Structure formats: structure tokens, C-alpha cells
mmCIF file of C-alpha atoms and ligand atoms in Angstrom:
data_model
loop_
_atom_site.group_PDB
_atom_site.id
_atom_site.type_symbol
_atom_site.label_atom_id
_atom_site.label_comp_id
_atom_site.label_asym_id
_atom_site.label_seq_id
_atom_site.Cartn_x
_atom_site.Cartn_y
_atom_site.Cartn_z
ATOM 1 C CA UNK A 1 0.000 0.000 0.000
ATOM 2 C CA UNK A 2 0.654 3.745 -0.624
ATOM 3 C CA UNK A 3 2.338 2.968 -3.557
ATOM 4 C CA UNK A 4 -0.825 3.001 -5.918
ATOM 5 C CA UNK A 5 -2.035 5.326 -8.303
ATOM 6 C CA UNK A 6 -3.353 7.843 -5.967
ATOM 7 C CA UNK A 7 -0.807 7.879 -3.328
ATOM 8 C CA UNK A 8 -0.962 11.497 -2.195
ATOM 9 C CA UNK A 9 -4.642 12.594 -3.352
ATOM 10 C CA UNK A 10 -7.097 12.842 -0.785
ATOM 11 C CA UNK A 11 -10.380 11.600 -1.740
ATOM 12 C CA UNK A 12 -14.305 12.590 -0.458
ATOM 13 C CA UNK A 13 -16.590 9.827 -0.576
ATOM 14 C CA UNK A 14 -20.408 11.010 0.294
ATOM 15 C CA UNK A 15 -21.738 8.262 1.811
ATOM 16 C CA UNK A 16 -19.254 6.324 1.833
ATOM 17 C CA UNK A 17 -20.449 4.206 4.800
ATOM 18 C CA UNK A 18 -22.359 1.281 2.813
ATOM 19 C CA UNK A 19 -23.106 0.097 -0.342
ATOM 20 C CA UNK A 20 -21.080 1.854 -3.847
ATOM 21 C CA UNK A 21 -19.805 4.238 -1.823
ATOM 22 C CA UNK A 22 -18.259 1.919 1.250
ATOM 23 C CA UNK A 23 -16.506 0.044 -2.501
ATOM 24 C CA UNK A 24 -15.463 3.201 -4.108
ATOM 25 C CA UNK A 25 -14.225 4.733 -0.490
ATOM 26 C CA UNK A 26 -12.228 0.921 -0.492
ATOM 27 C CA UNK A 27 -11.204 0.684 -3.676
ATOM 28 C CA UNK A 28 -9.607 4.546 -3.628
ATOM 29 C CA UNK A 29 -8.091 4.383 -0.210
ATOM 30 C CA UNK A 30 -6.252 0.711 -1.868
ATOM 31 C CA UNK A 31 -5.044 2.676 -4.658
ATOM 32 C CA UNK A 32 -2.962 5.281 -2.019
ATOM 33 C CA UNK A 33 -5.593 7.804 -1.194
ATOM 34 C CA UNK A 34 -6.628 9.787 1.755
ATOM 35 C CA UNK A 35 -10.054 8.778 2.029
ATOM 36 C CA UNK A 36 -12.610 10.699 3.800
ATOM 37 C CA UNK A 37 -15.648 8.627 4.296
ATOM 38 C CA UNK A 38 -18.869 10.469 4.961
ATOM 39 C CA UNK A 39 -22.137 8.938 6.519
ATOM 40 C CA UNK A 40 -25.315 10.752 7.289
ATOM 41 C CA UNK A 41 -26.851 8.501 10.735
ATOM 42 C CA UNK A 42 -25.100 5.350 10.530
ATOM 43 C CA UNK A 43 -21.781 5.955 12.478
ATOM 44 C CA UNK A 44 -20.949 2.323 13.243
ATOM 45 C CA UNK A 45 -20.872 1.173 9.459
ATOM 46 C CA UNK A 46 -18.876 4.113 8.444
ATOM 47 C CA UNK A 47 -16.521 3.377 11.242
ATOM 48 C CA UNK A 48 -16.170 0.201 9.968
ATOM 49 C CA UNK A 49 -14.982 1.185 6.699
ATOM 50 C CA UNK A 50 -12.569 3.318 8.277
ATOM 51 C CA UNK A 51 -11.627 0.235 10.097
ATOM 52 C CA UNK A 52 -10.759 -2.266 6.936
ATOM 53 C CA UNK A 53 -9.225 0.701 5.200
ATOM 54 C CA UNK A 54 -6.472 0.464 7.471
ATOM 55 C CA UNK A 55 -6.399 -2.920 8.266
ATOM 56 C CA UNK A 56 -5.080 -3.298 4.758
ATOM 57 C CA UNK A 57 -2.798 -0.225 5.580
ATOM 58 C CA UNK A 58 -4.870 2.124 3.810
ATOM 59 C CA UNK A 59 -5.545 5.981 5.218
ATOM 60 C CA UNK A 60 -9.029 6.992 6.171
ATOM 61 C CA UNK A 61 -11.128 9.111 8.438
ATOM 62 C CA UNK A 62 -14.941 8.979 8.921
ATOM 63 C CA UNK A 63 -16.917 12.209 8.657
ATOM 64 C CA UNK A 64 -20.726 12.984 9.873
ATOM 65 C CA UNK A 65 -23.658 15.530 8.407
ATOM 66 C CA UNK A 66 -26.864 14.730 7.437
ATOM 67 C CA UNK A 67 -27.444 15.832 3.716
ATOM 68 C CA UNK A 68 -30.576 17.517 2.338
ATOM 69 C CA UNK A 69 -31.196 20.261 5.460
ATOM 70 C CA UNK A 70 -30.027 23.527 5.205
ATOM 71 C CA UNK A 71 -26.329 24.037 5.837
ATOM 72 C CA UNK A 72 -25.597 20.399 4.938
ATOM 73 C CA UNK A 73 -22.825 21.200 3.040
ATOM 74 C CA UNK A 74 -21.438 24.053 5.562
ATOM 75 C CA UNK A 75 -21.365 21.283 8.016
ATOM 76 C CA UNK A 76 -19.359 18.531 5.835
ATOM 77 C CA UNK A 77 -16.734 20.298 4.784
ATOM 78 C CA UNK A 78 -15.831 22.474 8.228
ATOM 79 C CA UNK A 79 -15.629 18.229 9.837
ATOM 80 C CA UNK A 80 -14.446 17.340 6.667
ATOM 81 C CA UNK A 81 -11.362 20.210 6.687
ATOM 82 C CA UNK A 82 -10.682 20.004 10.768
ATOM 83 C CA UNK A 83 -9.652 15.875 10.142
ATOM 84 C CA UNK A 84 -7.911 16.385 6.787
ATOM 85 C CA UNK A 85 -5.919 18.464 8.634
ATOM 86 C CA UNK A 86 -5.782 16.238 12.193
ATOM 87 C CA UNK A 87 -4.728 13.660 9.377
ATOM 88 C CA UNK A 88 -1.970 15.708 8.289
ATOM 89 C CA UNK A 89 -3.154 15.921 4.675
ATOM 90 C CA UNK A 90 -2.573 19.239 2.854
ATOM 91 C CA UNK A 91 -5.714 21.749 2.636
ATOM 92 C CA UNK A 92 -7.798 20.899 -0.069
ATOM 93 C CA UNK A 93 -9.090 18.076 -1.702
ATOM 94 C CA UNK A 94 -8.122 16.195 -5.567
ATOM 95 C CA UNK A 95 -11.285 13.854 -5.452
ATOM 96 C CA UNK A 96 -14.853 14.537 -4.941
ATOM 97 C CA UNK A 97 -17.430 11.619 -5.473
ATOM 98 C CA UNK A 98 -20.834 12.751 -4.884
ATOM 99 C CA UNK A 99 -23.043 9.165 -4.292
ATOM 100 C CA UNK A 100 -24.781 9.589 -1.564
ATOM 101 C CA UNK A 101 -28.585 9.360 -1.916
ATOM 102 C CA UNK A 102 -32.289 7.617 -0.982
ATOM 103 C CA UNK A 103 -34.931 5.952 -3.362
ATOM 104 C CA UNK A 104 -38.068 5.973 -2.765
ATOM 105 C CA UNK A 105 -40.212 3.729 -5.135
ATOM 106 C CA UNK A 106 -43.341 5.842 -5.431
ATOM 107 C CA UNK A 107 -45.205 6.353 -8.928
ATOM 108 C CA UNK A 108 -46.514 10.110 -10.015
ATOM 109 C CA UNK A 109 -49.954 9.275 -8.329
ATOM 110 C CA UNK A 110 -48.239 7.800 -4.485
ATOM 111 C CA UNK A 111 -45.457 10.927 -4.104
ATOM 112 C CA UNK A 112 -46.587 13.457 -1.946
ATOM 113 C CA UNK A 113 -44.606 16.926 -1.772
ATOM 114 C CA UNK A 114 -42.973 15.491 1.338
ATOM 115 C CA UNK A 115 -40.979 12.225 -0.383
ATOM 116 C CA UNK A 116 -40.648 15.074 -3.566
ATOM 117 C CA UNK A 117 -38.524 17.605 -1.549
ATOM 118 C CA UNK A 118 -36.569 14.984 0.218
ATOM 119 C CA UNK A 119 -35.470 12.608 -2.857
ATOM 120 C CA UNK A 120 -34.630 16.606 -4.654
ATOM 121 C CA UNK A 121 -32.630 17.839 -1.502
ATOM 122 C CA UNK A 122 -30.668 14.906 -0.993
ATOM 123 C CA UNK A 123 -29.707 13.684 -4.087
ATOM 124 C CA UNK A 124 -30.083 17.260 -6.342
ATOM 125 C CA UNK A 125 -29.463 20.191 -3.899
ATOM 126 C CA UNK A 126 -27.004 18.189 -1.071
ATOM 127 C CA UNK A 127 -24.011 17.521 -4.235
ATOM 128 C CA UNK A 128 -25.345 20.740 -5.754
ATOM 129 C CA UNK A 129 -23.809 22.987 -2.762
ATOM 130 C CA UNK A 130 -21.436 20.212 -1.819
ATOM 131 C CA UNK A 131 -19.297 20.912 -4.908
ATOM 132 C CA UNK A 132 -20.486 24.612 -4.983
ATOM 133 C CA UNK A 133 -18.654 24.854 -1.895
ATOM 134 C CA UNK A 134 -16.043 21.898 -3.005
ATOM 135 C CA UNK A 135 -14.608 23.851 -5.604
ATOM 136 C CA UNK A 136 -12.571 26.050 -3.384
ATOM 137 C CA UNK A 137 -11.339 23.429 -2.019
ATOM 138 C CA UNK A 138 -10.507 21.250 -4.964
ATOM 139 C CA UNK A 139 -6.852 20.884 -6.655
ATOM 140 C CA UNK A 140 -6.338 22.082 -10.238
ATOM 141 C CA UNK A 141 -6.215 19.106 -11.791
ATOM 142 C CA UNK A 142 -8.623 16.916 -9.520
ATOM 143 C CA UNK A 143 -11.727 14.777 -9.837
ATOM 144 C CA UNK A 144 -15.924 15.035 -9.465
ATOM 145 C CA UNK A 145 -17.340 11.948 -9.593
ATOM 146 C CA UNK A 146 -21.316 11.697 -9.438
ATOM 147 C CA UNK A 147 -23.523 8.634 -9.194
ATOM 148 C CA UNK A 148 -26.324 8.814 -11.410
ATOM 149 C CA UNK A 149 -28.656 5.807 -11.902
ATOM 150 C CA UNK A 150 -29.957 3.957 -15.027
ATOM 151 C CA UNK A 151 -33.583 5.111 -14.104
ATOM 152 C CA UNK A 152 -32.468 8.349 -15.947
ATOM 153 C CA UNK A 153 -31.696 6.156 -19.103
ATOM 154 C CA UNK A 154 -34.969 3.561 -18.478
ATOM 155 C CA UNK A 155 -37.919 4.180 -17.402
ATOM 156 C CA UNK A 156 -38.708 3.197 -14.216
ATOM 157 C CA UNK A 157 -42.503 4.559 -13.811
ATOM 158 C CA UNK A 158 -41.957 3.140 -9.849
ATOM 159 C CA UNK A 159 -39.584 5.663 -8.986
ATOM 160 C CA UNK A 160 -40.449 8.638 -11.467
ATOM 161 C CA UNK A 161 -38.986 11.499 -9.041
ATOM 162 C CA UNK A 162 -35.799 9.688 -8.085
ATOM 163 C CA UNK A 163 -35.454 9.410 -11.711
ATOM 164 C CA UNK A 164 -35.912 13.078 -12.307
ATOM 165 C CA UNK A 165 -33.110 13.608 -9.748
ATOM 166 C CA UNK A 166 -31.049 11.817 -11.270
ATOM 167 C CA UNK A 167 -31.636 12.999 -14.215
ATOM 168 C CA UNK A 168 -30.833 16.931 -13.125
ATOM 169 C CA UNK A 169 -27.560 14.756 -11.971
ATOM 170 C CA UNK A 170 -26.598 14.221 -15.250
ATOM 171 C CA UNK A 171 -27.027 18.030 -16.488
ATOM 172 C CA UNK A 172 -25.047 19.219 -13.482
ATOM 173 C CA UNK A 173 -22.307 16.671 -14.867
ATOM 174 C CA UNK A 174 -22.513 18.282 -17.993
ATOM 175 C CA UNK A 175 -22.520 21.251 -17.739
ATOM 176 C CA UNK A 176 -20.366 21.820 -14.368
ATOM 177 C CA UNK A 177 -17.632 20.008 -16.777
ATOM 178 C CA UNK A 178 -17.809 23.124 -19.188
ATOM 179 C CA UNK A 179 -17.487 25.471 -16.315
ATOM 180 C CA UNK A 180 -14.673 23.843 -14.616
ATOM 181 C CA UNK A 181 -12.551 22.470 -17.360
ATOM 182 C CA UNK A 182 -10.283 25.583 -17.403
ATOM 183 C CA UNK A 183 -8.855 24.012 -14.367
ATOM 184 C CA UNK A 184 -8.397 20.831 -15.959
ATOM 185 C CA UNK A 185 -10.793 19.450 -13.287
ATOM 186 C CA UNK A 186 -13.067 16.476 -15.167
ATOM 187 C CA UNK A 187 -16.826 16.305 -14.166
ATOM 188 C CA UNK A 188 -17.998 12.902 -14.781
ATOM 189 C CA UNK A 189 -21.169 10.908 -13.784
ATOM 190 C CA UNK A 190 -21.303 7.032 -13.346
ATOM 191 C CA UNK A 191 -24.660 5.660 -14.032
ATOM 192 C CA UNK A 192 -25.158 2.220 -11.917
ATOM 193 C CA UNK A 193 -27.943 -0.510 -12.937
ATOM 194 C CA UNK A 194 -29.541 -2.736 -10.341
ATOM 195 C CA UNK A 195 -26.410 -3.236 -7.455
ATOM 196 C CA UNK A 196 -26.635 -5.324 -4.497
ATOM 197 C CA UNK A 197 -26.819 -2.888 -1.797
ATOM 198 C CA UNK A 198 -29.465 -1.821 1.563
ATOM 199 C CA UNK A 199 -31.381 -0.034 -1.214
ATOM 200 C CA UNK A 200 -32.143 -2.757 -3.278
ATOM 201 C CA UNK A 201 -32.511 -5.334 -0.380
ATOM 202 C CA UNK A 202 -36.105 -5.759 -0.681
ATOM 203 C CA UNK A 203 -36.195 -6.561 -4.095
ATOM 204 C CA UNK A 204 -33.064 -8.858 -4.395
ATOM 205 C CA UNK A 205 -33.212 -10.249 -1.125
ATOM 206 C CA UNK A 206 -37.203 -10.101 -0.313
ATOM 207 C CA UNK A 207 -38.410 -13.058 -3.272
ATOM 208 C CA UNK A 208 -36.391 -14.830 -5.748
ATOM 209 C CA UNK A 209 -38.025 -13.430 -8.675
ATOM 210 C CA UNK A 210 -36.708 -10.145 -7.903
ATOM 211 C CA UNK A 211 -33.580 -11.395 -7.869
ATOM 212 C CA UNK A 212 -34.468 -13.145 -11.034
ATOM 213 C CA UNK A 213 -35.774 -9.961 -12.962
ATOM 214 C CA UNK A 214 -32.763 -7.841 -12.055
ATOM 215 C CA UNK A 215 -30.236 -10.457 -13.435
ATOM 216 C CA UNK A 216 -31.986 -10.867 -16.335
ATOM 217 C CA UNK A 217 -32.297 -6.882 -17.429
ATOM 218 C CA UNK A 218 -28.024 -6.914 -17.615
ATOM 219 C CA UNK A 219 -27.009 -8.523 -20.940
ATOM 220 C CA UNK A 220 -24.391 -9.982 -19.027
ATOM 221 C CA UNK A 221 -27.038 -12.004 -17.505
ATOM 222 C CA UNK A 222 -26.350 -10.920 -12.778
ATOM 223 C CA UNK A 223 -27.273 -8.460 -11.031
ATOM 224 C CA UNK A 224 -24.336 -5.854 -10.233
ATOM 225 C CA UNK A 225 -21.771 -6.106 -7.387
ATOM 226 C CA UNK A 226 -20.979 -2.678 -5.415
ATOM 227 C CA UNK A 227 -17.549 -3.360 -6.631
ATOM 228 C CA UNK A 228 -18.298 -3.201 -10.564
ATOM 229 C CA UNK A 229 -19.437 -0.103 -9.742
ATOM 230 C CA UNK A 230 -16.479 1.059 -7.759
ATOM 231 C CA UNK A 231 -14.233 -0.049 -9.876
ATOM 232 C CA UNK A 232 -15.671 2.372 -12.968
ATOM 233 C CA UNK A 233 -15.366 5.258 -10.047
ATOM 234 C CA UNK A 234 -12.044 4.630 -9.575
ATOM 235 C CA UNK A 235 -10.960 4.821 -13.349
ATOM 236 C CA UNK A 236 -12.943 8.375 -13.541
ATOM 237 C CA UNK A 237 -10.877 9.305 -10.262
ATOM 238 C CA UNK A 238 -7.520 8.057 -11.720
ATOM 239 C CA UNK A 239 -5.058 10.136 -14.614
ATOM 240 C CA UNK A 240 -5.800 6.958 -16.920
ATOM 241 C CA UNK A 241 -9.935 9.018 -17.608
ATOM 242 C CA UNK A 242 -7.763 12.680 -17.818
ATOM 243 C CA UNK A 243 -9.261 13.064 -21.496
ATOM 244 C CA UNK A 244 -12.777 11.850 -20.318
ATOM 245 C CA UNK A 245 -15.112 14.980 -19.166
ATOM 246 C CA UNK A 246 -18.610 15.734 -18.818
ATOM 247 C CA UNK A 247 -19.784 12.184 -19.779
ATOM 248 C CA UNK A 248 -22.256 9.615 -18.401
ATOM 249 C CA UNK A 249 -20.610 6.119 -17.988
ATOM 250 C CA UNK A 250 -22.852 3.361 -18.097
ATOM 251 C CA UNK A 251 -22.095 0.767 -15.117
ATOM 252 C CA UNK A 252 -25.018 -1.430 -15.648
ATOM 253 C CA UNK A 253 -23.878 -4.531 -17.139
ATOM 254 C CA UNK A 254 -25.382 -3.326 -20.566
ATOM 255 C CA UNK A 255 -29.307 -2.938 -19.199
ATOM 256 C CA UNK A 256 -32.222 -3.204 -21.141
ATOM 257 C CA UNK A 257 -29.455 -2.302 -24.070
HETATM 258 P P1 NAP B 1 -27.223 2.617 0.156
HETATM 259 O O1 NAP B 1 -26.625 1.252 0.284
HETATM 260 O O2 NAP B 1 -28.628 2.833 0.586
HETATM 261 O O3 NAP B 1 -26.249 3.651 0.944
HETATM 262 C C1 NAP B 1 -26.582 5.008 0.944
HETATM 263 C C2 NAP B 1 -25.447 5.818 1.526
HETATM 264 O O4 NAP B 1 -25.793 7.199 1.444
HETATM 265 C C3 NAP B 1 -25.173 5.524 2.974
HETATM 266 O O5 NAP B 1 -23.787 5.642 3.217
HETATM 267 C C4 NAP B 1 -25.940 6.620 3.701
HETATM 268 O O6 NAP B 1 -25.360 6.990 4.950
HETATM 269 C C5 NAP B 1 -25.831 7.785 2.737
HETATM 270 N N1 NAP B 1 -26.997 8.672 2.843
HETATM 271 C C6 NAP B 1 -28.260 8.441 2.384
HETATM 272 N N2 NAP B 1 -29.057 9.461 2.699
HETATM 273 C C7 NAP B 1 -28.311 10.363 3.377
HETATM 274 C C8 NAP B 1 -28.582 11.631 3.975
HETATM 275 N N3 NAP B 1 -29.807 12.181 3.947
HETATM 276 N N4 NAP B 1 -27.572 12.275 4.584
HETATM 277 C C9 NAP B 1 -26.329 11.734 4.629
HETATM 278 N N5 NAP B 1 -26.021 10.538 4.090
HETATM 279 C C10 NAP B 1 -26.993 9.865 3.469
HETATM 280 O O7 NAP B 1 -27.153 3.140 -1.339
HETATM 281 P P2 NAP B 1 -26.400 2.571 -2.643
HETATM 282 O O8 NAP B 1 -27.254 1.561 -3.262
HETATM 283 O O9 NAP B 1 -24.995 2.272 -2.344
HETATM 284 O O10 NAP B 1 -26.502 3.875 -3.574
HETATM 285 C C11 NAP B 1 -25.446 4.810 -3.712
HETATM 286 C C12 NAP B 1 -25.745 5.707 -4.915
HETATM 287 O O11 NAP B 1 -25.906 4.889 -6.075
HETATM 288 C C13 NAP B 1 -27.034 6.514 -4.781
HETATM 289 O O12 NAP B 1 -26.848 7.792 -5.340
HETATM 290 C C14 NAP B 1 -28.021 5.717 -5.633
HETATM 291 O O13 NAP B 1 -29.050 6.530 -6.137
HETATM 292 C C15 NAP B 1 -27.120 5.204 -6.715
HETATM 293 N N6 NAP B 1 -27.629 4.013 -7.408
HETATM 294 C C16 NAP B 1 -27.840 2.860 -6.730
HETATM 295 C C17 NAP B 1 -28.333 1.745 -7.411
HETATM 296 C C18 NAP B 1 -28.597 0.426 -6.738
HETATM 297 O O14 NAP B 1 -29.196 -0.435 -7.384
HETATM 298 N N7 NAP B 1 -28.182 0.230 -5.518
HETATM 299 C C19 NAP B 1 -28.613 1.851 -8.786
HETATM 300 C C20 NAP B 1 -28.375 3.052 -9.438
HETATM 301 C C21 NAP B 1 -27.887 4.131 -8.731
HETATM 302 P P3 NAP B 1 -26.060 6.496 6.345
HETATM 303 O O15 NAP B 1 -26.015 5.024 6.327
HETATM 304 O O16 NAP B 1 -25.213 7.073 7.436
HETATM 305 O O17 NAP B 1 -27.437 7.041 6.330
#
């Protein structure tokens, strides 16, 4: 360890505590980064990620704030700069993946205004003012990774606001690469299929048929691992993607191709 790609980058991970974001927080800190690994209520599972980061001699630190109330991202980066710094890291940041986010499955007739302006706050506004404010902090040169979701290539009727969110994702990825490329900072989204995480429990885990119907929507015939997923965030993060910007990069095992 600390002799990998990104030995001397220090990396963000929004919730980083379980699922993609516990892999890509992983899979970063393995190739040499600093990772920070944000959670929102779950302190014990982001601790733990902290905890097999350095077991295999990896650097990490585990940092708390709820995402989608106001002055989220006022709160995450004062914790996130006080341990950067405890941590001995430089000021400032080369790696920004913004995946944290909820799902509610509710169709255009079962979302009320409440599960609307949640699922838009956490997934749309949170990384919105997360990189707003990010972008002081981030290194000529560095990395914003977002995680967008297939449902803004497919339609998913079930989950038609999530969708939209991610959806506005995918313009901010766009667009944000325009406005930032004079810095030779890439903006790039990653846009996961079905993965095996806590928010697709119920459905993998809950009846085999679910299980069934996800597998069979990838051409490559499973349902996705958190690691596949990880592993296409950690490309985007390393100098191997530097001529790759503002582009959506499908991690879905080819679904519903
Ligand atoms: P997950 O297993 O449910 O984990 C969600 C993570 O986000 C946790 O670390 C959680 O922290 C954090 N989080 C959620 N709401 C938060 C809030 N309000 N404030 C602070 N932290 C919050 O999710 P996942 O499946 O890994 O999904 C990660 C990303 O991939 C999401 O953007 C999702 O939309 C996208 N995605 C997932 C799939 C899939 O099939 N799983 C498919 C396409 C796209 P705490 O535990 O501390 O709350």
C-alpha cells in the first residue's frame, strides 16, 4: 500500500459508509488515497470502513452531516477540513465523489410533496452545494465523480422522481464540466444498474423473482456487485480518464441495451 495510483490525493466519498460508496471509499483508499468517508446517521458502518481501510494499511477518516437540510454542506466540509488536517493531509481536496442518496419507489400518483422535496434535496441540492462549496477546495487538476442511476436512461414509472433527480444529476455533470474544465478538473457521472446494496434489499433479497428480474435486465445475464461499480469510479478518479469529461458512464452490465 501507498504505492498506488493515488498515493498522495485525498479523496471525499459522500456516503461512503455502505453500499457503492463503502466500494469506491475501499477501492480509492487501496489505490494510495486519503479517504474521507462520509455517513449521514449510521456511524458504526462508516466506522467500519474506516476500520478495513487500514487494516489493509490504507488511510481513512470517517466524517458525519446529514445531507438535504439547510447548511448540509457548511457542516461537511468544516468536519471534513478540521480531520484532513488532524490527518496531516494538505488543505484541499483532488477527489470529490458525490453518491450519496435515498430511493423511494413511489409512482406520479403515491409521491406526496414530502418524499418530492426529500429525494430533490438529498440527491439534487445536497451535491449541488457540496461541490459549490467543493470547488474552493478542490486541486487544479482533480476529480468530481457523481452517481447517477440507469432510471435516468430507463424508465422506471416506480420511482419517477428519483429518476428526475437523477436525471438533473446528469445536467449538473454536464454542464459543471464546461465550467470547470479551465482548471483541468473532469466532471464525470457514473450511471449504476440494479447493485446489491441496503437499497435494493427488498427486491433482491425479499423473493427470488426479484432477484431473477434484475439479473436478467443486464445482458451480461447478474445483477451488479458494489464493486463493478467502484471499480468504474475509480478509473474516472484516476489520470488513466484525464481526457474523459462531462460524460455519463454506463455501469449497468449493458441494461435493457
Ligand atoms: P445505500 O446502500 O442505501 O447507501 C446510501 C449511503 O448514502 C449511505 O452511506 C448513507 O449513509 C448515505 N446517505 C443516504 N441518505 C443520506 C442523507 N440524507 N444524509 C447523509 N447521508 C446519506 O445506497 P447505494 O445503493 O450504495 O446507492 C449509492 C448511490 O448509487 C445513490 O446515489 C443511488 O441513487 C445510486 N444508485 C444505486 C443503485 C442500486 O441499485 N443500488 C442503482 C443506481 C444508482 P447512512 O447510512 O449514514 O445514512
Amino acid at each position: 500500500m501507498g504505492m498506488g495510483s493515488l498515493t498522495g490525493k485525498t479523496a471525499l466519498v459522500t456516503g461512503g459508509s455502505r453500499g457503492i460508496g463503502r466500494a469506491a471509499a475501499e477501492r480509492l483508499a487501496k489505490e494510495g488515497a486519503l479517504v474521507a468517508v462520509h455517513y449521514g446517521r449510521n456511524e458504526a458502518a462508516a466506522e467500519e470502513v474506516v476500520k478495513a481501510i487500514r487494516a489493509e494499511g490504507g488511510a481513512a477518516f470517517a466524517v458525519k452531516a446529514e445531507l438535504g437540510v439547510h447548511g448540509d454542506a457548511e457542516t461537511l466540509w468544516s468536519e471534513f477540513d478540521r480531520q484532513a488536517l488532524d490527518h496531516g493531509a494538505a488543505a484541499g481536496l483532488d477527489i470529490l465523489v458525490n453518491n450519496a442518496g435515498v430511493a423511494p419507489r413511489a409512482s406520479i400518483e403515491e409521491t406526496t410533496r414530502e418524499v418530492f422535496d426529500e429525494v430533490f434535496a438529498v440527491n439534487v441540492r445536497a451535491p449541488f452545494f457540496l461541490t459549490q462549496q467543493g470547488l474552493k477546495r478542490l486541486r487544479d487538476g482533480g476529480r468530481i465523480i457523481n452517481v447517477s442511476s440507469g432510471t435516468a436512461r430507463i424508465a422506471v414509472p416506480d420511482a419517477l422522481a428519483y429518476s428526475m433527480t437523477k436525471g438533473a444529476v446528469e445536467i449538473l455533470t454536464r454542464t459543471l464540466a464546461q465550467a470547470v474544465g479551465s482548471r483541468g478538473i473532469t466532471v464525470n457521472a457514473v450511471s449504476p444498474g440494479i447493485t446489491d446494496t441496503d437499497m435494493t434489499a427488498g427486491m433482491l433479497h425479499g423473493d427470488p423473482a426479484g432477484a431473477r428480474m434484475a439479473a436478467d435486465m443486464s445482458a451480461l445475464g447478474r445483477v451488479g456487485q458494489p464493486g463493478d461499480v467502484a471499480d468504474v469510479i475509480a478509473f474516472l478518479a484516476s489520470d488513466a480518464s484525464r481526457w474523459v469529461t462531462g460524460q455519463v458512464v454506463d455501469a449497468s452490465g449493458g441494461s435493457r441495451l
